[in-house]
Coordinates of C-alpha atoms and ligand atoms in Angstrom, one line a residue:
Chain A
M1332 CA -4.1 7.4 42.0
N1333 CA -5.0 7.0 38.3
P1334 CA -6.3 3.6 37.2
V1335 CA -3.6 2.0 35.0
E1336 CA -4.2 1.1 31.4
A1337 CA -0.9 -0.5 30.5
I1338 CA 2.6 -1.1 31.8
V1339 CA 5.8 -0.8 29.8
L1340 CA 9.1 -2.4 30.9
G1341 CA 12.6 -2.0 29.5
A1342 CA 15.8 -3.9 30.3
S1343 CA 19.1 -4.9 28.8
A1344 CA 22.0 -6.9 30.4
G1345 CA 20.6 -9.1 33.2
G1346 CA 17.1 -8.4 31.9
V1347 CA 15.7 -11.9 31.4
S1348 CA 15.9 -12.9 35.0
A1349 CA 14.9 -9.4 36.2
L1350 CA 11.8 -9.5 34.1
L1351 CA 11.0 -13.1 35.2
T1352 CA 11.2 -12.0 38.8
V1353 CA 8.9 -9.1 38.3
F1354 CA 6.3 -11.1 36.3
A1355 CA 6.4 -14.0 38.7
A1356 CA 5.0 -11.7 41.4
L1357 CA 1.9 -11.0 39.4
P1358 CA -1.3 -13.1 39.8
R1359 CA -2.3 -15.4 36.9
D1360 CA -5.4 -13.3 36.2
Y1361 CA -3.5 -10.0 36.3
P1362 CA -5.7 -7.6 34.2
I1363 CA -3.3 -5.0 33.0
P1364 CA -1.4 -5.5 29.7
L1365 CA 2.4 -5.5 29.9
L1366 CA 4.7 -4.6 27.0
C1367 CA 8.4 -5.1 27.2
V1368 CA 11.6 -4.4 25.3
L1369 CA 14.6 -6.4 26.2
H1370 CA 17.9 -6.0 24.3
L1371 CA 19.2 -9.3 23.2
P1372 CA 21.3 -10.5 20.3
D1373 CA 19.0 -11.0 17.3
D1374 CA 19.2 -14.8 17.3
R1375 CA 18.4 -15.3 20.9
H1376 CA 15.5 -12.9 20.7
S1377 CA 13.3 -15.0 18.7
Q1378 CA 12.6 -17.5 21.5
L1379 CA 12.0 -14.9 24.2
A1380 CA 8.2 -15.2 24.2
E1381 CA 8.4 -18.9 24.3
V1382 CA 10.9 -19.0 27.2
F1383 CA 8.9 -16.5 29.2
S1384 CA 5.6 -18.3 28.7
R1385 CA 7.1 -21.6 29.7
R1386 CA 8.7 -20.2 32.8
L1387 CA 5.7 -18.2 33.9
H1388 CA 3.0 -20.7 32.9
R1389 CA 1.0 -18.0 31.2
P1390 CA 0.7 -16.8 27.6
V1391 CA 3.4 -14.4 26.4
R1392 CA 3.3 -13.1 22.8
E1393 CA 5.8 -11.6 20.5
A1394 CA 4.0 -8.4 19.5
Q1395 CA 2.7 -8.5 15.9
D1396 CA 2.2 -5.5 13.7
K1397 CA -1.3 -3.9 14.0
Q1398 CA -2.2 -6.3 16.8
H1399 CA -4.7 -5.0 19.3
I1400 CA -3.4 -4.9 22.9
E1401 CA -5.5 -7.2 25.1
P1402 CA -5.9 -7.0 28.8
G1403 CA -3.8 -9.2 30.9
M1404 CA -1.5 -10.2 28.1
I1405 CA 2.3 -9.9 28.2
Y1406 CA 3.9 -8.8 24.9
V1407 CA 7.6 -8.8 24.1
A1408 CA 9.3 -7.0 21.2
G1409 CA 10.7 -9.4 18.5
P1410 CA 14.2 -9.0 17.1
G1411 CA 15.2 -6.4 14.6
Y1412 CA 12.1 -4.1 14.8
H1413 CA 11.2 -1.2 16.9
L1414 CA 7.9 -1.7 18.8
S1415 CA 5.5 1.3 19.3
V1416 CA 2.0 1.7 20.7
E1417 CA -0.5 3.6 18.6
R1418 CA -3.3 5.7 20.0
D1419 CA -5.9 3.2 19.0
R1420 CA -4.2 0.7 21.4
S1421 CA -2.7 -1.4 18.7
V1422 CA 1.1 -2.0 18.3
S1423 CA 3.1 -1.3 15.2
L1424 CA 6.6 -2.3 14.2
S1425 CA 9.2 -0.3 12.3
Q1426 CA 12.8 -0.5 11.1
E1427 CA 14.1 3.0 11.6
E1428 CA 17.7 3.6 12.7
R1429 CA 18.9 1.9 15.9
V1430 CA 18.7 3.9 19.1
H1431 CA 21.7 3.5 21.4
F1432 CA 22.7 0.6 19.1
S1433 CA 19.5 -1.1 19.8
R1434 CA 16.5 -2.2 17.7
P1435 CA 14.1 -2.7 19.4
S1436 CA 14.7 0.3 21.5
I1437 CA 13.2 1.0 24.9
D1438 CA 12.9 4.7 24.2
F1439 CA 10.7 4.0 21.1
L1440 CA 8.3 1.9 23.1
F1441 CA 8.2 4.2 26.1
E1442 CA 7.7 7.5 24.1
S1443 CA 5.0 6.1 21.9
A1444 CA 3.2 4.5 24.9
A1445 CA 3.4 7.8 26.8
D1446 CA 1.6 9.5 23.9
A1447 CA -1.0 6.8 23.7
Y1448 CA -1.8 6.3 27.4
G1449 CA -0.8 9.5 29.1
R1450 CA -1.7 9.3 32.8
G1451 CA -2.8 5.7 32.4
L1452 CA 0.7 4.4 31.9
V1453 CA 3.3 3.0 34.2
G1454 CA 6.9 2.7 33.0
V1455 CA 9.5 0.4 34.5
L1456 CA 13.2 0.6 33.8
L1457 CA 15.4 -2.3 35.0
T1458 CA 19.0 -3.5 34.8
G1459 CA 21.1 -2.8 31.8
A1460 CA 24.4 -1.7 30.3
N1461 CA 23.4 1.3 28.2
E1462 CA 21.3 4.4 28.3
D1463 CA 18.3 3.4 26.2
G1464 CA 15.1 4.0 28.1
A1465 CA 16.0 7.0 30.2
R1466 CA 14.6 9.5 27.8
G1467 CA 11.5 7.4 27.3
L1468 CA 10.9 7.2 31.0
A1469 CA 11.2 11.0 31.3
R1470 CA 8.6 11.3 28.6
I1471 CA 6.2 9.0 30.5
Q1472 CA 6.6 11.3 33.5
Q1473 CA 6.0 14.4 31.4
C1474 CA 2.8 12.9 30.1
G1475 CA 1.5 12.2 33.6
G1476 CA 2.4 8.5 33.8
R1477 CA 4.0 6.8 36.8
T1478 CA 7.7 5.9 36.7
I1479 CA 9.6 3.1 38.4
V1480 CA 13.4 2.5 38.3
Q1481 CA 15.1 -0.5 39.7
D1482 CA 17.4 0.4 42.5
P1483 CA 20.8 0.6 40.8
A1484 CA 22.6 -0.6 44.0
Q1485 CA 20.7 -3.9 43.5
A1486 CA 20.6 -4.1 39.7
Q1487 CA 22.8 -6.6 38.0
V1488 CA 24.1 -3.8 35.8
A1489 CA 23.5 -0.3 37.1
V1490 CA 24.1 1.8 33.9
M1491 CA 20.6 1.9 32.7
P1492 CA 18.8 2.7 36.0
E1493 CA 21.5 5.3 36.7
A1494 CA 21.0 7.0 33.4
A1495 CA 17.3 7.3 34.2
L1496 CA 18.1 8.7 37.7
A1497 CA 20.4 11.3 36.1
L1498 CA 17.5 12.5 33.9
L1499 CA 14.4 12.4 36.2
R1500 CA 13.2 11.8 39.7
P1501 CA 11.0 8.7 39.3
D1502 CA 8.0 8.0 41.6
H1503 CA 9.7 4.8 42.9
I1504 CA 13.2 3.4 43.2
L1505 CA 12.8 -0.2 44.2
P1506 CA 14.5 -3.6 44.2
L1507 CA 12.9 -6.2 41.9
N1508 CA 10.6 -7.8 44.4
G1509 CA 9.4 -4.4 45.5
I1510 CA 8.6 -3.6 41.9
G1511 CA 6.7 -6.9 41.5
H1512 CA 4.6 -6.2 44.6
L1513 CA 3.8 -2.6 43.6
L1514 CA 2.7 -3.7 40.1
A1515 CA 0.5 -6.4 41.7
T1516 CA -1.4 -3.9 43.7
L1517 CA -2.1 -1.4 40.8
E1518 CA -5.7 -0.8 40.1
S1519 CA -6.6 -1.5 36.5
C1520 CA -8.7 0.7 34.4
E1521 CA -11.9 -0.7 32.8
C1522 CA -11.4 1.2 29.6
Chain B
M1464 CA -12.1 14.2 24.6
I1465 CA -8.4 14.1 24.0
I1466 CA -6.6 17.4 24.1
E1467 CA -3.8 17.3 21.6
R1468 CA -0.4 18.7 22.4
N1469 CA 1.1 21.3 20.2
T1470 CA 3.5 19.0 18.5
D1471 CA 0.7 16.6 17.5
I1472 CA -1.3 19.4 16.1
E1473 CA 1.7 20.7 14.1
I1474 CA 2.5 17.2 12.7
R1475 CA -1.1 16.8 11.5
L1476 CA -0.9 20.2 9.9
L1477 CA 2.4 19.4 8.2
I1478 CA 1.0 16.1 6.8
E1479 CA -2.1 17.9 5.6
A1480 CA 0.1 20.6 4.0
I1481 CA 2.2 18.0 2.2
Y1482 CA -1.0 16.4 0.9
L1483 CA -2.5 19.6 -0.4
K1484 CA 0.7 20.9 -1.9
Y1485 CA 2.5 17.8 -3.2
S1486 CA -0.3 15.2 -3.3
Y1487 CA 1.8 12.8 -1.2
D1488 CA -0.6 11.2 1.3
F1489 CA 0.9 10.3 4.7
R1490 CA -2.3 10.8 6.6
D1491 CA -2.9 7.1 7.2
Y1492 CA 0.6 6.1 8.1
S1493 CA 1.3 4.6 11.6
G1494 CA 1.2 7.6 13.9
A1495 CA 4.1 6.7 16.3
S1496 CA 6.6 6.2 13.5
I1497 CA 5.6 9.3 11.5
K1498 CA 5.9 11.4 14.7
R1499 CA 9.4 10.2 15.4
R1500 CA 10.5 10.8 11.8
V1501 CA 9.1 14.3 11.6
L1502 CA 10.7 15.2 14.9
H1503 CA 14.0 13.7 13.7
A1504 CA 13.8 15.7 10.5
T1505 CA 12.9 18.9 12.4
R1506 CA 16.1 18.6 14.5
Q1507 CA 18.2 17.7 11.4
F1508 CA 17.0 20.7 9.5
E1509 CA 17.5 22.9 12.6
C1510 CA 14.0 24.1 12.7
A1511 CA 12.8 25.3 16.1
T1512 CA 9.3 23.8 15.6
V1513 CA 7.4 21.5 13.3
S1514 CA 5.5 24.6 12.1
A1515 CA 8.8 26.2 11.0
L1516 CA 9.6 23.0 9.1
Q1517 CA 6.2 23.2 7.5
E1518 CA 6.7 26.7 6.3
R1519 CA 10.0 25.7 4.6
V1520 CA 8.5 22.6 3.0
L1521 CA 5.5 24.5 1.7
H1522 CA 7.5 27.2 0.0
D1523 CA 10.4 25.1 -1.2
P1524 CA 9.9 21.9 -3.2
G1525 CA 13.5 21.0 -2.8
M1526 CA 13.0 21.0 0.9
F1527 CA 10.1 18.6 0.5
L1528 CA 12.3 16.2 -1.5
Q1529 CA 14.7 16.2 1.4
L1530 CA 12.0 15.6 3.9
L1531 CA 10.8 12.7 1.9
Q1532 CA 14.1 10.9 2.6
Y1533 CA 13.1 11.0 6.3
L1534 CA 9.4 10.1 5.8
T1535 CA 10.0 7.1 3.6
I1536 CA 12.5 4.6 5.1
P1537 CA 14.8 3.9 2.3
V1538 CA 16.5 0.8 3.8
S1539 CA 16.8 -2.4 1.9
E1540 CA 19.0 -5.4 1.3
M1541 CA 19.5 -8.0 -1.5
F1542 CA 18.0 -11.3 -0.5
R1543 CA 16.7 -9.8 2.7
D1544 CA 15.5 -12.7 4.8
P1545 CA 17.1 -15.5 2.7
E1546 CA 14.6 -18.1 3.9
H1547 CA 11.9 -16.0 2.2
F1548 CA 13.7 -16.2 -1.2
L1549 CA 14.4 -19.9 -0.7
A1550 CA 10.7 -20.5 -0.1
L1551 CA 9.8 -18.4 -3.2
R1552 CA 12.2 -20.6 -5.2
R1553 CA 10.8 -23.9 -3.8
E1554 CA 7.1 -23.2 -3.4
V1555 CA 6.2 -20.4 -5.8
V1556 CA 8.5 -20.9 -8.9
P1557 CA 6.9 -24.3 -9.8
H1558 CA 3.6 -22.5 -10.1
L1559 CA 5.0 -19.5 -12.0
R1560 CA 6.4 -21.9 -14.5
T1561 CA 2.9 -22.9 -15.6
W1562 CA 2.1 -19.4 -16.9
P1563 CA 3.3 -18.6 -20.4
S1564 CA 4.1 -15.1 -19.4
I1565 CA 4.6 -13.6 -16.0
K1566 CA 4.0 -10.2 -14.6
I1567 CA 5.4 -9.3 -11.2
W1568 CA 4.7 -6.1 -9.2
I1569 CA 7.3 -5.1 -6.6
A1570 CA 5.5 -2.4 -4.6
G1571 CA 7.8 -0.2 -2.4
C1572 CA 11.0 -1.3 -4.2
S1573 CA 13.1 1.4 -2.6
T1574 CA 16.6 1.5 -4.0
G1575 CA 16.1 -1.7 -6.0
E1576 CA 17.8 -4.4 -4.0
E1577 CA 14.7 -6.5 -3.9
V1578 CA 14.1 -6.1 -7.6
Y1579 CA 17.6 -7.4 -8.5
S1580 CA 17.2 -10.3 -6.1
M1581 CA 14.0 -11.3 -7.7
A1582 CA 15.5 -10.9 -11.2
I1583 CA 18.5 -13.1 -10.3
L1584 CA 16.2 -15.8 -8.8
L1585 CA 14.1 -15.8 -12.0
R1586 CA 17.1 -15.9 -14.3
E1587 CA 18.5 -19.0 -12.4
E1588 CA 15.1 -20.6 -12.8
G1589 CA 15.0 -19.8 -16.5
L1590 CA 12.0 -17.5 -16.1
L1591 CA 13.4 -14.0 -16.4
E1592 CA 13.0 -13.9 -20.2
R1593 CA 9.3 -14.3 -20.1
T1594 CA 8.7 -12.0 -17.0
I1595 CA 7.9 -8.3 -16.8
I1596 CA 8.7 -6.7 -13.5
Y1597 CA 7.0 -3.5 -12.4
A1598 CA 9.0 -1.9 -9.6
T1599 CA 7.2 1.0 -8.0
D1600 CA 7.9 3.5 -5.2
I1601 CA 7.0 7.0 -4.1
N1602 CA 10.5 8.2 -3.5
P1603 CA 12.0 9.5 -6.7
S1604 CA 15.6 9.5 -5.5
S1605 CA 15.2 5.8 -4.4
L1606 CA 13.8 4.9 -7.9
E1607 CA 16.8 6.7 -9.5
K1608 CA 19.2 4.6 -7.5
A1609 CA 17.2 1.5 -8.2
K1610 CA 17.6 2.1 -12.0
Q1611 CA 21.3 2.5 -11.6
G1612 CA 21.8 -0.7 -9.6
I1613 CA 25.1 0.3 -8.0
Y1614 CA 25.7 -0.8 -4.4
S1615 CA 28.8 -0.5 -2.2
M1616 CA 31.2 -3.4 -2.1
Q1617 CA 30.8 -3.4 1.6
S1618 CA 27.1 -4.2 1.5
I1619 CA 27.7 -6.7 -1.4
R1620 CA 29.7 -8.9 1.0
E1621 CA 26.6 -9.2 3.2
Y1622 CA 24.4 -9.8 0.2
T1623 CA 26.7 -12.6 -1.0
E1624 CA 26.0 -14.5 2.2
N1625 CA 22.3 -13.8 1.9
Y1626 CA 22.3 -15.0 -1.7
Q1627 CA 24.0 -18.3 -0.8
R1628 CA 21.5 -18.9 2.1
A1629 CA 18.7 -18.1 -0.3
G1630 CA 19.6 -21.1 -2.5
G1631 CA 21.7 -19.2 -5.1
R1632 CA 23.2 -21.4 -7.8
Q1633 CA 26.1 -19.4 -9.1
A1634 CA 28.9 -17.3 -7.7
F1635 CA 27.3 -14.1 -6.7
S1636 CA 30.1 -12.2 -8.3
D1637 CA 28.8 -13.4 -11.7
Y1638 CA 26.1 -10.7 -11.4
Y1639 CA 28.2 -7.6 -10.9
T1640 CA 31.3 -5.8 -11.9
A1641 CA 33.4 -4.2 -9.2
A1642 CA 34.7 -0.7 -9.6
Y1643 CA 35.9 1.9 -7.2
G1644 CA 34.6 0.2 -4.1
N1645 CA 31.2 -0.3 -5.8
A1646 CA 29.5 -3.2 -7.4
I1647 CA 27.6 -2.4 -10.7
L1648 CA 24.9 -5.0 -11.2
D1649 CA 24.6 -6.6 -14.6
S1650 CA 22.3 -4.4 -16.6
S1651 CA 20.7 -7.3 -18.4
L1652 CA 19.0 -8.1 -15.1
R1653 CA 16.8 -5.0 -15.5
E1654 CA 16.0 -5.5 -19.2
N1655 CA 12.4 -6.4 -18.4
V1656 CA 12.0 -4.1 -15.4
T1657 CA 9.9 -1.0 -15.5
F1658 CA 10.6 1.4 -12.7
A1659 CA 7.7 3.8 -11.9
D1660 CA 6.3 6.3 -9.5
H1661 CA 3.3 4.8 -7.9
S1662 CA 1.7 5.3 -4.4
L1663 CA -0.3 2.6 -2.6
A1664 CA -2.0 5.5 -0.8
T1665 CA -3.3 7.4 -3.8
D1666 CA -2.9 5.5 -7.1
S1667 CA -4.9 2.6 -8.6
V1668 CA -4.1 -0.7 -10.2
F1669 CA -2.2 -0.5 -13.5
S1670 CA -1.9 -4.1 -14.7
E1671 CA -2.9 -7.7 -14.0
T1672 CA -0.1 -9.6 -12.3
Q1673 CA 0.7 -13.1 -11.2
L1674 CA 2.8 -12.1 -8.2
V1675 CA 2.9 -9.1 -6.0
S1676 CA 5.7 -8.5 -3.6
C1677 CA 5.3 -5.8 -1.0
R1678 CA 7.8 -6.2 1.7
N1679 CA 8.5 -3.9 4.7
V1680 CA 6.2 -1.2 3.5
L1681 CA 2.9 -2.1 5.1
I1682 CA 4.2 -1.9 8.7
Y1683 CA 4.4 1.9 8.1
F1684 CA 0.7 2.1 7.3
N1685 CA -2.3 2.0 9.7
K1686 CA -5.0 -0.6 9.2
N1687 CA -7.1 1.5 6.8
L1688 CA -4.2 2.1 4.5
Q1689 CA -3.1 -1.5 4.7
D1690 CA -6.5 -2.5 3.6
R1691 CA -6.4 -0.1 0.7
A1692 CA -3.1 -1.7 -0.4
F1693 CA -4.4 -5.2 0.1
G1694 CA -7.4 -4.2 -2.1
L1695 CA -5.1 -3.0 -4.9
F1696 CA -3.1 -6.3 -4.7
H1697 CA -6.3 -8.3 -4.7
E1698 CA -7.5 -6.5 -7.8
S1699 CA -4.2 -6.7 -9.6
L1700 CA -3.6 -10.4 -9.0
C1701 CA -4.9 -13.0 -11.4
H1702 CA -6.9 -16.0 -10.2
R1703 CA -4.6 -17.9 -7.8
G1704 CA -1.9 -15.2 -8.0
F1705 CA 0.7 -14.9 -5.2
L1706 CA 1.1 -12.1 -2.6
V1707 CA 4.3 -12.0 -0.6
L1708 CA 4.9 -9.7 2.4
G1709 CA 7.7 -8.8 4.7
S1710 CA 8.6 -11.1 7.6
K1711 CA 6.7 -9.1 10.2
E1712 CA 3.7 -8.3 8.0
T1713 CA 0.5 -10.3 8.0
L1714 CA -3.0 -10.4 6.5
D1715 CA -4.3 -11.7 9.8
F1716 CA -5.7 -8.5 11.1
S1717 CA -7.0 -7.3 7.8
A1718 CA -10.4 -7.2 6.1
Y1719 CA -8.8 -9.2 3.3
S1720 CA -7.7 -12.1 5.4
D1721 CA -10.4 -14.4 4.0
R1722 CA -9.6 -13.6 0.4
F1723 CA -6.2 -15.2 0.5
E1724 CA -4.8 -18.5 1.8
A1725 CA -1.4 -18.9 3.4
L1726 CA 0.9 -21.0 1.2
V1727 CA 4.0 -20.7 3.4
K1728 CA 2.8 -18.9 6.5
P1729 CA 6.2 -18.2 8.3
E1730 CA 7.5 -16.7 5.1
R1731 CA 4.4 -14.6 4.5
I1732 CA 3.6 -16.2 1.1
Y1733 CA -0.1 -16.0 0.3
R1734 CA -2.3 -17.1 -2.6
K1735 CA -5.4 -15.4 -3.9
L1736 CA -8.5 -17.5 -3.3
Ligands
LIG1385 C1 11.8 -0.1 4.1 S1 11.6 0.1 2.3 C2 11.4 -1.5 1.7 C3 12.2 -1.9 0.6 C4 12.1 -3.3 0.1 N1 10.8 -3.6 -0.3 C5 12.7 -4.3 1.1 O1 11.9 -5.0 1.7 O2 13.9 -4.4 1.3 C6 10.0 0.9 2.3 C7 9.7 1.6 0.9 O3 8.3 1.8 0.8 C8 8.1 3.0 0.1 N2 6.8 3.5 0.4 C9 6.3 4.2 1.4 N3 5.1 4.6 1.2 C10 4.7 4.1 0.0 C11 3.5 4.2 -0.7 N4 2.4 4.9 -0.3 N5 3.4 3.6 -1.9 C12 4.5 2.9 -2.4 N6 5.7 2.8 -1.8 C13 5.8 3.4 -0.5 C14 9.2 3.9 0.7 O4 9.5 5.0 -0.2 C15 10.4 2.9 0.8 O5 11.2 2.9 -0.3

């Protein structure tokens, strides 16, 4: 299997606790950077990094424009802006149209990260009530990355994982703790 | 070695063609966003490939102007981020007052909402008469709209709330006349405004200024181009002049970070050292 350079995660309804469950399974010195987009009303969004970092006892940052992606760091998209990964492994923000009524959009993050990391990327799509993320996950697969979808039968809201399953056959369909375990065993890339 | 996919090659060729033919330089914009916008335009214009779009753009200047609407992101609001304008009023205006005449450069003014917001703020502070505002952008249709200063009543409702949260002192309706579902802004607000075509990517500094406002433009640039823009602002600003950015933009990762100090960090208000 390819060593992994980065992991991108997307979730909507039910996403806070789903992401916390996944992240909690990772060791404190986990070396792979994680970037995530979670749909939330704009005003609740702003404290997301803080909430995560308090609950997980590790630093979590709201991604800043032109920030270089560091190993082992968790980045969350802030409110009102799309988050993309550039080829030089920095992130950029933009305010283009909403995608599936969402900004930040999961498709934006996934598609740009697929371009930047190709085979070195893992994409994870979790619980949610809309179809954002499915196209992005398909793109990750096309670019040679690995794809994981939360088992819809166990997701708090099944729409998002189901939309992905309608579009692609992911490498893994797993419940949350299975996803956490799998991510914990990934081999990181020293690049 | 990275082997580029066809689409990426085609996008680079399109951007190069636009530069050679029309002198608009998008080569140092953030790649991910440019790619999405080009692909979006390709679908909207019903072109089978980006190369097909390139052919049309190259041979038809009208087509280029249409594509420009996709490549630039002409979205704006009056008193966007009200806290920002409140901070300008409280922290920057007292300093502006100390200058006998004031020049302000609004770079990337889009359809003008930011310009009129600034003009209203300055009028309420009694400074508009002695201020000259240069409002610049690369999109000619946006500049045309900016000069007209006509916005839909629907958006005005949202701006009214912003205005109040930004510390507005009057009734917002004092500044416009309603007609046919639109609000026509008071033309005296733009008496001292010069609208001009100017690109942060290719043009140079045209005046000394006391304040530069460049909001929600730099996020679309890569680091090189951001630094070029910061260089222009630094050159244009007088000693201790002010630079204000959009709420997600920062000098932190730039080569110019040590040439400015943050005055109100969360509102992205900086001062030249
Ligand atoms: C999202 S709008 C920002 C409008 C306004 N400043 C605001 O914050 O509401 C971005 C504007 O930047 C302009 N722009 C893009 N590239 C530019 C360049 N190289 N030089 C000057 N303006 C540019 C676009 O045409 C567009 O009008």
